């Protein structure tokens, strides 16, 4: 079981290394968005690779420029990990709101609204495009 976590850690470290030292906006080796390639429209994840590169360099504003949902997603992951860690290591029973039955619906609506809005070519919506 521990070998699995070690391998996951090594893979994550390698990915972070690549995204720190190589800019996905300038390198041809990083995968392109298939949805954008087929339709010419931005998906909710478009710009995430460039956003990760900027985030690793602590350029928060550039991260938001590439994908505003990226920071929200990271906060959600951080919240989930924090609640699980606190509950497990301190024997607490804090409720994790990410497991509420309506949370996936709310997150889905936010993602769809972001997806639709970032493809509107007028201000202020054009600022959501990567």
CSV table of N, CA and C in Angstrom, one decimal, residues 32-44 46 50 115-121 129-130:
chain,number,residue,atom,x,y,z
A,32,UNK,N,-2.6,19.4,-26.4
A,32,UNK,CA,-3.5,20.5,-26.7
A,32,UNK,C,-4.9,20.1,-26.3
A,33,UNK,N,-5.8,21.1,-26.1
A,33,UNK,CA,-7.2,20.8,-25.7
A,33,UNK,C,-7.9,20.2,-26.9
A,34,UNK,N,-8.4,18.9,-26.8
A,34,UNK,CA,-9.1,18.3,-28.0
A,34,UNK,C,-10.4,19.1,-28.3
A,35,UNK,N,-11.1,19.6,-27.2
A,35,UNK,CA,-12.4,20.3,-27.5
A,35,UNK,C,-12.1,21.6,-28.3
A,36,UNK,N,-11.1,22.3,-27.9
A,36,UNK,CA,-10.8,23.5,-28.6
A,36,UNK,C,-10.3,23.2,-30.0
A,37,UNK,N,-9.5,22.2,-30.2
A,37,UNK,CA,-9.0,21.8,-31.5
A,37,UNK,C,-10.1,21.4,-32.4
A,38,UNK,N,-11.2,20.8,-31.9
A,38,UNK,CA,-12.3,20.4,-32.8
A,38,UNK,C,-13.3,21.5,-33.0
A,39,UNK,N,-13.6,22.3,-32.0
A,39,UNK,CA,-14.7,23.3,-32.1
A,39,UNK,C,-14.2,24.7,-32.2
A,40,UNK,N,-13.0,25.0,-31.7
A,40,UNK,CA,-12.6,26.4,-31.7
A,40,UNK,C,-13.2,27.2,-30.5
A,41,UNK,N,-13.9,26.4,-29.6
A,41,UNK,CA,-14.5,27.0,-28.4
A,41,UNK,C,-13.6,26.6,-27.2
A,42,UNK,N,-13.6,27.4,-26.2
A,42,UNK,CA,-12.9,27.1,-24.9
A,42,UNK,C,-13.7,26.2,-24.0
A,43,UNK,N,-13.1,25.2,-23.5
A,43,UNK,CA,-13.7,24.3,-22.5
A,43,UNK,C,-13.4,24.9,-21.1
A,44,UNK,N,-14.0,24.4,-20.1
A,44,UNK,CA,-13.7,24.9,-18.7
A,44,UNK,C,-12.3,24.7,-18.3
A,46,UNK,N,-9.6,24.8,-20.5
A,46,UNK,CA,-8.6,25.4,-21.3
A,46,UNK,C,-7.8,26.4,-20.6
A,50,UNK,N,-1.1,26.1,-18.7
A,50,UNK,CA,-0.4,27.3,-18.5
A,50,UNK,C,-0.6,28.0,-17.1
A,115,UNK,N,-18.1,27.9,-18.6
A,115,UNK,CA,-17.9,27.4,-19.9
A,115,UNK,C,-18.6,28.3,-20.9
A,116,UNK,N,-19.9,28.6,-20.7
A,116,UNK,CA,-20.7,29.4,-21.6
A,116,UNK,C,-20.1,30.8,-21.6
A,117,UNK,N,-19.8,31.4,-20.5
A,117,UNK,CA,-19.4,32.8,-20.4
A,117,UNK,C,-18.1,33.1,-21.0
A,118,UNK,N,-17.1,32.1,-20.9
A,118,UNK,CA,-15.8,32.4,-21.5
A,118,UNK,C,-15.8,32.3,-23.0
A,119,UNK,N,-16.9,31.9,-23.6
A,119,UNK,CA,-16.9,31.8,-25.1
A,119,UNK,C,-17.7,33.0,-25.7
A,120,UNK,N,-18.2,33.9,-24.8
A,120,UNK,CA,-18.9,35.1,-25.3
A,120,UNK,C,-17.8,36.1,-25.7
A,121,UNK,N,-17.8,36.6,-26.9
A,121,UNK,CA,-16.7,37.5,-27.3
A,121,UNK,C,-16.8,39.0,-27.0
A,129,UNK,N,-11.6,34.2,-21.2
A,129,UNK,CA,-10.9,33.3,-22.2
A,129,UNK,C,-9.4,33.3,-21.8
A,130,UNK,N,-8.7,32.1,-22.1
A,130,UNK,CA,-7.3,32.0,-21.7
A,130,UNK,C,-6.4,32.9,-22.7
